[in-house]
């Protein structure tokens, strides 16, 4: 499916159109952007897109006392958020989302892509308690084939999670289509839907390997 067909087919794919997001995504794409700046941009984008992904969280009123009087004011309802990072590239994005809710729990899913099969292989999984009672935000800068995100969300659902959202910076139409076929109930918050995948399953035009660019590795 094309970008436009995907957006028509699903009403819970949100491409963030804020000018700051567009500007920072362009800076990420630039091959001359330094490791330090790249890392900072990913974190900033995590905060900006995380804001959009959490705008419908439920609140309830509690009584507090201001310096002048008592008042009923809104606070987040229920258990705190759980931000789940698909390691290792997702870690930088998770730090940005954490700025919105520093008390959020953080889960880690370690996956790497087999260079021959292009399929994800799990090597680590660590989650906080009460996953089934939390709003889960899974983060990964890149959604290429979609296989890693699908596997990570499979794990969350196996643990009983039902309120799950997914954040990424760059996505290929092929990955979005596969993701929505596997998890039609999971809303997606995306910085940019790019042209597509090349023969090596890299997003084009993309940014290259996000993990390598965040950490200065090859």
PDB file of C-alpha atoms in Angstrom:
ATOM      1  CA  UNK A   1       0.000   0.000   0.000  1.00  0.00           C
ATOM      2  CA  UNK A   2       1.118   3.568  -0.642  1.00  0.00           C
ATOM      3  CA  UNK A   3       1.423   6.250   2.022  1.00  0.00           C
ATOM      4  CA  UNK A   4      -1.919   7.785   1.073  1.00  0.00           C
ATOM      5  CA  UNK A   5      -3.655   4.406   0.954  1.00  0.00           C
ATOM      6  CA  UNK A   6      -2.371   3.561   4.436  1.00  0.00           C
ATOM      7  CA  UNK A   7      -3.573   6.867   5.878  1.00  0.00           C
ATOM      8  CA  UNK A   8      -7.008   6.309   4.336  1.00  0.00           C
ATOM      9  CA  UNK A   9      -7.212   2.703   5.509  1.00  0.00           C
ATOM     10  CA  UNK A  10      -6.315   3.409   9.152  1.00  0.00           C
ATOM     11  CA  UNK A  11      -7.494   6.321  11.263  1.00  0.00           C
ATOM     12  CA  UNK A  12      -4.912   5.729  13.991  1.00  0.00           C
ATOM     13  CA  UNK A  13      -1.752   6.388  11.986  1.00  0.00           C
ATOM     14  CA  UNK A  14      -0.676   9.879  12.994  1.00  0.00           C
ATOM     15  CA  UNK A  15       2.063  11.629  11.008  1.00  0.00           C
ATOM     16  CA  UNK A  16       3.257  14.561  13.103  1.00  0.00           C
ATOM     17  CA  UNK A  17       3.167  17.754  11.048  1.00  0.00           C
ATOM     18  CA  UNK A  18       4.556  20.259  13.543  1.00  0.00           C
ATOM     19  CA  UNK A  19       7.200  22.525  11.950  1.00  0.00           C
ATOM     20  CA  UNK A  20       9.737  21.790  14.705  1.00  0.00           C
ATOM     21  CA  UNK A  21       9.384  18.058  14.046  1.00  0.00           C
ATOM     22  CA  UNK A  22       9.866  18.515  10.304  1.00  0.00           C
ATOM     23  CA  UNK A  23      12.913  20.733  10.838  1.00  0.00           C
ATOM     24  CA  UNK A  24      14.591  18.345  13.279  1.00  0.00           C
ATOM     25  CA  UNK A  25      13.916  15.326  11.048  1.00  0.00           C
ATOM     26  CA  UNK A  26      15.703  17.100   8.200  1.00  0.00           C
ATOM     27  CA  UNK A  27      18.693  17.723  10.465  1.00  0.00           C
ATOM     28  CA  UNK A  28      18.747  14.013  11.333  1.00  0.00           C
ATOM     29  CA  UNK A  29      18.838  13.064   7.664  1.00  0.00           C
ATOM     30  CA  UNK A  30      21.892  15.225   6.966  1.00  0.00           C
ATOM     31  CA  UNK A  31      24.975  13.012   6.783  1.00  0.00           C
ATOM     32  CA  UNK A  32      27.066  15.868   8.201  1.00  0.00           C
ATOM     33  CA  UNK A  33      25.111  15.986  11.479  1.00  0.00           C
ATOM     34  CA  UNK A  34      27.487  15.055  14.306  1.00  0.00           C
ATOM     35  CA  UNK A  35      26.926  12.182  16.723  1.00  0.00           C
ATOM     36  CA  UNK A  36      26.331  14.623  19.568  1.00  0.00           C
ATOM     37  CA  UNK A  37      23.771  16.648  17.615  1.00  0.00           C
ATOM     38  CA  UNK A  38      22.092  13.517  16.254  1.00  0.00           C
ATOM     39  CA  UNK A  39      21.660  12.143  19.761  1.00  0.00           C
ATOM     40  CA  UNK A  40      20.218  15.434  21.010  1.00  0.00           C
ATOM     41  CA  UNK A  41      17.797  15.664  18.090  1.00  0.00           C
ATOM     42  CA  UNK A  42      16.494  12.137  18.658  1.00  0.00           C
ATOM     43  CA  UNK A  43      15.837  12.950  22.309  1.00  0.00           C
ATOM     44  CA  UNK A  44      14.094  16.227  21.433  1.00  0.00           C
ATOM     45  CA  UNK A  45      11.915  14.452  18.879  1.00  0.00           C
ATOM     46  CA  UNK A  46      11.014  11.848  21.492  1.00  0.00           C
ATOM     47  CA  UNK A  47       9.572  14.633  23.635  1.00  0.00           C
ATOM     48  CA  UNK A  48       7.729  16.317  20.763  1.00  0.00           C
ATOM     49  CA  UNK A  49       6.165  13.151  19.352  1.00  0.00           C
ATOM     50  CA  UNK A  50       5.607  11.748  22.850  1.00  0.00           C
ATOM     51  CA  UNK A  51       3.497  14.829  23.582  1.00  0.00           C
ATOM     52  CA  UNK A  52       1.229  13.930  20.666  1.00  0.00           C
ATOM     53  CA  UNK A  53       1.071  10.261  21.635  1.00  0.00           C
ATOM     54  CA  UNK A  54      -0.098  11.064  25.171  1.00  0.00           C
ATOM     55  CA  UNK A  55      -2.572  13.876  24.533  1.00  0.00           C
ATOM     56  CA  UNK A  56      -5.570  11.602  25.283  1.00  0.00           C
ATOM     57  CA  UNK A  57      -4.366  10.155  28.598  1.00  0.00           C
ATOM     58  CA  UNK A  58      -7.126  10.142  31.206  1.00  0.00           C
ATOM     59  CA  UNK A  59      -7.077  12.505  34.185  1.00  0.00           C
ATOM     60  CA  UNK A  60      -9.124  12.893  37.348  1.00  0.00           C
ATOM     61  CA  UNK A  61      -9.434  15.740  39.832  1.00  0.00           C
ATOM     62  CA  UNK A  62      -7.843  15.784  43.272  1.00  0.00           C
ATOM     63  CA  UNK A  63      -7.960  18.403  45.970  1.00  0.00           C
ATOM     64  CA  UNK A  64      -4.800  20.415  46.539  1.00  0.00           C
ATOM     65  CA  UNK A  65      -4.041  23.582  48.443  1.00  0.00           C
ATOM     66  CA  UNK A  66      -2.529  26.487  46.556  1.00  0.00           C
ATOM     67  CA  UNK A  67      -0.878  29.369  48.457  1.00  0.00           C
ATOM     68  CA  UNK A  68      -4.291  31.064  48.344  1.00  0.00           C
ATOM     69  CA  UNK A  69      -6.984  28.378  48.665  1.00  0.00           C
ATOM     70  CA  UNK A  70      -8.003  24.759  48.177  1.00  0.00           C
ATOM     71  CA  UNK A  71      -8.791  23.711  44.628  1.00  0.00           C
ATOM     72  CA  UNK A  72      -9.774  20.643  42.607  1.00  0.00           C
ATOM     73  CA  UNK A  73      -7.137  20.101  39.898  1.00  0.00           C
ATOM     74  CA  UNK A  74      -6.474  17.354  37.323  1.00  0.00           C
ATOM     75  CA  UNK A  75      -3.774  14.681  37.590  1.00  0.00           C
ATOM     76  CA  UNK A  76      -3.090  11.590  35.512  1.00  0.00           C
ATOM     77  CA  UNK A  77      -5.458   8.728  36.291  1.00  0.00           C
ATOM     78  CA  UNK A  78      -4.386   5.192  37.112  1.00  0.00           C
ATOM     79  CA  UNK A  79      -0.966   3.579  36.838  1.00  0.00           C
ATOM     80  CA  UNK A  80       2.000   5.489  35.452  1.00  0.00           C
ATOM     81  CA  UNK A  81       3.217   5.131  31.891  1.00  0.00           C
ATOM     82  CA  UNK A  82       5.614   2.439  30.799  1.00  0.00           C
ATOM     83  CA  UNK A  83       7.998   3.384  28.014  1.00  0.00           C
ATOM     84  CA  UNK A  84       9.371   0.333  26.210  1.00  0.00           C
ATOM     85  CA  UNK A  85      12.535   0.850  24.202  1.00  0.00           C
ATOM     86  CA  UNK A  86      13.553  -1.473  21.408  1.00  0.00           C
ATOM     87  CA  UNK A  87      17.286  -1.588  22.024  1.00  0.00           C
ATOM     88  CA  UNK A  88      19.561  -0.093  21.221  1.00  0.00           C
ATOM     89  CA  UNK A  89      18.421   2.737  18.974  1.00  0.00           C
ATOM     90  CA  UNK A  90      15.184   3.152  20.906  1.00  0.00           C
ATOM     91  CA  UNK A  91      17.046   4.223  24.041  1.00  0.00           C
ATOM     92  CA  UNK A  92      17.692   7.734  22.735  1.00  0.00           C
ATOM     93  CA  UNK A  93      14.050   8.202  21.815  1.00  0.00           C
ATOM     94  CA  UNK A  94      12.893   6.884  25.200  1.00  0.00           C
ATOM     95  CA  UNK A  95      14.929   9.538  27.022  1.00  0.00           C
ATOM     96  CA  UNK A  96      12.927  12.214  25.233  1.00  0.00           C
ATOM     97  CA  UNK A  97       9.562  10.679  26.128  1.00  0.00           C
ATOM     98  CA  UNK A  98      10.730  10.373  29.744  1.00  0.00           C
ATOM     99  CA  UNK A  99      11.021  14.152  29.958  1.00  0.00           C
ATOM    100  CA  UNK A 100       7.222  14.269  29.774  1.00  0.00           C
ATOM    101  CA  UNK A 101       6.823  11.821  32.648  1.00  0.00           C
ATOM    102  CA  UNK A 102      10.061  11.301  34.618  1.00  0.00           C
ATOM    103  CA  UNK A 103       8.330   8.845  36.968  1.00  0.00           C
ATOM    104  CA  UNK A 104       7.322   6.511  34.122  1.00  0.00           C
ATOM    105  CA  UNK A 105       8.577   2.950  34.267  1.00  0.00           C
ATOM    106  CA  UNK A 106      10.917   1.790  31.495  1.00  0.00           C
ATOM    107  CA  UNK A 107      11.033  -1.612  29.834  1.00  0.00           C
ATOM    108  CA  UNK A 108      13.729  -2.912  27.501  1.00  0.00           C
ATOM    109  CA  UNK A 109      13.403  -5.308  24.582  1.00  0.00           C
ATOM    110  CA  UNK A 110      16.713  -6.314  23.016  1.00  0.00           C
ATOM    111  CA  UNK A 111      16.409  -7.317  19.363  1.00  0.00           C
ATOM    112  CA  UNK A 112      18.877  -7.506  16.513  1.00  0.00           C
ATOM    113  CA  UNK A 113      18.193  -8.141  12.842  1.00  0.00           C
ATOM    114  CA  UNK A 114      19.675 -11.274  11.354  1.00  0.00           C
ATOM    115  CA  UNK A 115      21.674 -10.006   8.345  1.00  0.00           C
ATOM    116  CA  UNK A 116      20.575 -12.910   6.132  1.00  0.00           C
ATOM    117  CA  UNK A 117      16.934 -13.523   7.043  1.00  0.00           C
ATOM    118  CA  UNK A 118      16.213  -9.865   7.988  1.00  0.00           C
ATOM    119  CA  UNK A 119      14.174 -11.293  10.887  1.00  0.00           C
ATOM    120  CA  UNK A 120      14.532 -10.029  14.486  1.00  0.00           C
ATOM    121  CA  UNK A 121      16.242 -12.161  17.107  1.00  0.00           C
ATOM    122  CA  UNK A 122      15.532 -11.516  20.794  1.00  0.00           C
ATOM    123  CA  UNK A 123      18.481 -11.318  23.184  1.00  0.00           C
ATOM    124  CA  UNK A 124      17.068  -9.385  26.158  1.00  0.00           C
ATOM    125  CA  UNK A 125      13.730  -8.642  27.827  1.00  0.00           C
ATOM    126  CA  UNK A 126      13.198  -6.736  31.080  1.00  0.00           C
ATOM    127  CA  UNK A 127       9.863  -5.207  32.040  1.00  0.00           C
ATOM    128  CA  UNK A 128       8.411  -3.533  35.151  1.00  0.00           C
ATOM    129  CA  UNK A 129       5.532  -5.076  37.102  1.00  0.00           C
ATOM    130  CA  UNK A 130       1.819  -4.570  36.321  1.00  0.00           C
ATOM    131  CA  UNK A 131       2.334  -4.197  32.587  1.00  0.00           C
ATOM    132  CA  UNK A 132      -1.339  -5.082  32.086  1.00  0.00           C
ATOM    133  CA  UNK A 133      -2.402  -2.006  34.084  1.00  0.00           C
ATOM    134  CA  UNK A 134      -0.200   0.523  32.312  1.00  0.00           C
ATOM    135  CA  UNK A 135      -0.268   2.563  29.131  1.00  0.00           C
ATOM    136  CA  UNK A 136       2.612   1.175  27.096  1.00  0.00           C
ATOM    137  CA  UNK A 137       4.537   3.386  24.671  1.00  0.00           C
ATOM    138  CA  UNK A 138       6.902   1.364  22.492  1.00  0.00           C
ATOM    139  CA  UNK A 139       9.649   3.450  20.866  1.00  0.00           C
ATOM    140  CA  UNK A 140      12.071   2.784  18.016  1.00  0.00           C
ATOM    141  CA  UNK A 141      13.463   5.463  15.675  1.00  0.00           C
ATOM    142  CA  UNK A 142      13.069   3.323  12.542  1.00  0.00           C
ATOM    143  CA  UNK A 143      10.220   1.142  11.256  1.00  0.00           C
ATOM    144  CA  UNK A 144      11.653  -0.625   8.221  1.00  0.00           C
ATOM    145  CA  UNK A 145      10.205  -4.114   7.688  1.00  0.00           C
ATOM    146  CA  UNK A 146       8.209  -3.725  10.898  1.00  0.00           C
ATOM    147  CA  UNK A 147       9.341  -7.103  12.207  1.00  0.00           C
ATOM    148  CA  UNK A 148      11.112  -5.838  15.342  1.00  0.00           C
ATOM    149  CA  UNK A 149       8.211  -3.626  16.406  1.00  0.00           C
ATOM    150  CA  UNK A 150       5.744  -6.434  15.766  1.00  0.00           C
ATOM    151  CA  UNK A 151       7.763  -8.840  17.898  1.00  0.00           C
ATOM    152  CA  UNK A 152       8.152  -6.296  20.716  1.00  0.00           C
ATOM    153  CA  UNK A 153       4.425  -5.633  20.833  1.00  0.00           C
ATOM    154  CA  UNK A 154       3.732  -9.376  20.678  1.00  0.00           C
ATOM    155  CA  UNK A 155       5.743  -9.606  23.913  1.00  0.00           C
ATOM    156  CA  UNK A 156       3.743  -6.795  25.532  1.00  0.00           C
ATOM    157  CA  UNK A 157       0.443  -8.453  24.677  1.00  0.00           C
ATOM    158  CA  UNK A 158       1.677 -11.791  26.001  1.00  0.00           C
ATOM    159  CA  UNK A 159       2.195  -9.987  29.332  1.00  0.00           C
ATOM    160  CA  UNK A 160      -1.377  -8.701  29.291  1.00  0.00           C
ATOM    161  CA  UNK A 161      -0.873  -5.164  27.960  1.00  0.00           C
ATOM    162  CA  UNK A 162      -3.827  -3.767  26.034  1.00  0.00           C
ATOM    163  CA  UNK A 163      -3.293   0.014  25.909  1.00  0.00           C
ATOM    164  CA  UNK A 164      -0.275   0.218  23.595  1.00  0.00           C
ATOM    165  CA  UNK A 165       1.006   3.031  21.372  1.00  0.00           C
ATOM    166  CA  UNK A 166       4.011   3.029  19.041  1.00  0.00           C
ATOM    167  CA  UNK A 167       6.359   5.935  18.268  1.00  0.00           C
ATOM    168  CA  UNK A 168       8.937   6.076  15.491  1.00  0.00           C
ATOM    169  CA  UNK A 169      10.735   8.820  13.593  1.00  0.00           C
ATOM    170  CA  UNK A 170      10.957   7.287  10.109  1.00  0.00           C
ATOM    171  CA  UNK A 171       8.789   4.541   8.642  1.00  0.00           C
ATOM    172  CA  UNK A 172       8.561   2.709   5.325  1.00  0.00           C
ATOM    173  CA  UNK A 173       5.093   1.986   3.893  1.00  0.00           C
ATOM    174  CA  UNK A 174       5.973  -1.730   3.795  1.00  0.00           C
ATOM    175  CA  UNK A 175       6.690  -1.706   7.527  1.00  0.00           C
ATOM    176  CA  UNK A 176       3.530   0.191   8.406  1.00  0.00           C
ATOM    177  CA  UNK A 177       1.394  -2.220   6.394  1.00  0.00           C
ATOM    178  CA  UNK A 178       2.961  -5.261   8.087  1.00  0.00           C
ATOM    179  CA  UNK A 179       2.642  -3.605  11.510  1.00  0.00           C
ATOM    180  CA  UNK A 180      -1.061  -2.802  11.091  1.00  0.00           C
ATOM    181  CA  UNK A 181      -1.842  -6.289   9.807  1.00  0.00           C
ATOM    182  CA  UNK A 182      -0.256  -7.736  12.945  1.00  0.00           C
ATOM    183  CA  UNK A 183      -1.510  -5.103  15.409  1.00  0.00           C
ATOM    184  CA  UNK A 184      -4.492  -3.177  14.025  1.00  0.00           C
ATOM    185  CA  UNK A 185      -5.372  -1.999  17.544  1.00  0.00           C
ATOM    186  CA  UNK A 186      -2.073  -0.171  18.167  1.00  0.00           C
ATOM    187  CA  UNK A 187      -1.947   3.541  17.282  1.00  0.00           C
ATOM    188  CA  UNK A 188       1.152   4.749  15.460  1.00  0.00           C
ATOM    189  CA  UNK A 189       2.805   8.164  15.874  1.00  0.00           C
ATOM    190  CA  UNK A 190       5.289   8.767  13.071  1.00  0.00           C
ATOM    191  CA  UNK A 191       7.646  11.591  12.189  1.00  0.00           C
ATOM    192  CA  UNK A 192       7.878  10.809   8.477  1.00  0.00           C
ATOM    193  CA  UNK A 193       6.661   8.114   6.105  1.00  0.00           C
ATOM    194  CA  UNK A 194       9.518   7.691   3.648  1.00  0.00           C
ATOM    195  CA  UNK A 195       9.588   6.355   0.094  1.00  0.00           C
ATOM    196  CA  UNK A 196      10.239   2.693   0.853  1.00  0.00           C
ATOM    197  CA  UNK A 197      12.836  -0.020   1.451  1.00  0.00           C
ATOM    198  CA  UNK A 198      15.897  -0.851  -0.617  1.00  0.00           C
ATOM    199  CA  UNK A 199      17.260  -4.337  -1.358  1.00  0.00           C
ATOM    200  CA  UNK A 200      18.923  -4.427   2.071  1.00  0.00           C
ATOM    201  CA  UNK A 201      15.683  -3.443   3.870  1.00  0.00           C
ATOM    202  CA  UNK A 202      16.976   0.040   4.713  1.00  0.00           C
ATOM    203  CA  UNK A 203      14.553   2.953   4.660  1.00  0.00           C
ATOM    204  CA  UNK A 204      15.068   5.378   1.765  1.00  0.00           C
ATOM    205  CA  UNK A 205      15.885   8.240   1.917  1.00  0.00           C
ATOM    206  CA  UNK A 206      16.033   7.571   5.664  1.00  0.00           C
ATOM    207  CA  UNK A 207      18.964   8.436   7.932  1.00  0.00           C
ATOM    208  CA  UNK A 208      21.169   5.360   7.657  1.00  0.00           C
ATOM    209  CA  UNK A 209      21.596   3.196  10.766  1.00  0.00           C
ATOM    210  CA  UNK A 210      20.025   5.204  13.618  1.00  0.00           C
ATOM    211  CA  UNK A 211      21.768   3.172  16.326  1.00  0.00           C
ATOM    212  CA  UNK A 212      25.196   3.726  14.808  1.00  0.00           C
ATOM    213  CA  UNK A 213      24.533   7.424  14.396  1.00  0.00           C
ATOM    214  CA  UNK A 214      23.280   7.838  17.974  1.00  0.00           C
ATOM    215  CA  UNK A 215      26.281   6.065  19.485  1.00  0.00           C
ATOM    216  CA  UNK A 216      29.019   6.838  16.957  1.00  0.00           C
ATOM    217  CA  UNK A 217      29.592   3.198  16.030  1.00  0.00           C
ATOM    218  CA  UNK A 218      29.887   1.383  12.705  1.00  0.00           C
TER     219      UNK A 218
END
